[in-house]
Amino acid sequence: MNTKQLIDEAVSLPVEESALVVGSLLRNLNHPESEIDKQWSMEAKRRLSELRSGHVAVILGNEVFNKVWSKFKK
């Protein structure tokens, strides 16, 4: 498999799987060393777990920004 095929395959993955691929690649390029990196990694895993379990609902970014901007327009 060449690089283009690999990228084509990766972008066709569901969002959660794409995030895992991206995370793995970034960890390979930039090994987390500081305590803050470790804490962010734990937080991201916790949030993903909450999403997968259904304990929290997904809110699209544009919905969040529309709500924020509507508060400033008052």
PDB file of C-alpha atoms in Angstrom, residues 22-55:
ATOM      1  CA  VAL A  22      -4.469  10.699  14.134  1.00  0.00           C
ATOM      2  CA  GLY A  23      -3.711  10.307  17.816  1.00  0.00           C
ATOM      3  CA  SER A  24      -1.397   7.384  17.151  1.00  0.00           C
ATOM      4  CA  LEU A  25       0.454   9.272  14.434  1.00  0.00           C
ATOM      5  CA  LEU A  26       0.842  12.371  16.600  1.00  0.00           C
ATOM      6  CA  ARG A  27       2.099  10.325  19.550  1.00  0.00           C
ATOM      7  CA  ASN A  28       4.631   8.735  17.232  1.00  0.00           C
ATOM      8  CA  LEU A  29       5.855  12.157  16.090  1.00  0.00           C
ATOM      9  CA  ASN A  30       5.591  13.973  19.397  1.00  0.00           C
ATOM     10  CA  HIS A  31       5.982  11.685  22.369  1.00  0.00           C
ATOM     11  CA  PRO A  32       4.090  13.098  25.350  1.00  0.00           C
ATOM     12  CA  GLU A  33       6.641  13.831  27.993  1.00  0.00           C
ATOM     13  CA  SER A  34       5.237  16.464  30.249  1.00  0.00           C
ATOM     14  CA  GLU A  35       2.724  15.891  32.983  1.00  0.00           C
ATOM     15  CA  ILE A  36       0.260  18.206  31.236  1.00  0.00           C
ATOM     16  CA  ASP A  37       0.405  16.061  28.070  1.00  0.00           C
ATOM     17  CA  LYS A  38      -0.367  12.981  30.142  1.00  0.00           C
ATOM     18  CA  GLN A  39      -3.284  14.747  31.830  1.00  0.00           C
ATOM     19  CA  TRP A  40      -4.709  15.890  28.465  1.00  0.00           C
ATOM     20  CA  SER A  41      -4.410  12.344  27.161  1.00  0.00           C
ATOM     21  CA  MET A  42      -6.322  11.001  30.168  1.00  0.00           C
ATOM     22  CA  GLU A  43      -8.978  13.715  29.735  1.00  0.00           C
ATOM     23  CA  ALA A  44      -9.412  12.898  26.034  1.00  0.00           C
ATOM     24  CA  LYS A  45      -9.794   9.193  26.825  1.00  0.00           C
ATOM     25  CA  ARG A  46     -12.334   9.987  29.550  1.00  0.00           C
ATOM     26  CA  ARG A  47     -14.366  12.171  27.179  1.00  0.00           C
ATOM     27  CA  LEU A  48     -14.292   9.541  24.431  1.00  0.00           C
ATOM     28  CA  SER A  49     -15.460   6.945  26.935  1.00  0.00           C
ATOM     29  CA  GLU A  50     -18.346   9.202  27.991  1.00  0.00           C
ATOM     30  CA  LEU A  51     -19.366   9.673  24.352  1.00  0.00           C
ATOM     31  CA  ARG A  52     -19.229   5.960  23.582  1.00  0.00           C
ATOM     32  CA  SER A  53     -21.221   5.057  26.706  1.00  0.00           C
ATOM     33  CA  GLY A  54     -23.943   7.597  25.947  1.00  0.00           C
ATOM     34  CA  HIS A  55     -23.426   9.513  29.199  1.00  0.00           C
TER      35      HIS A  55
END
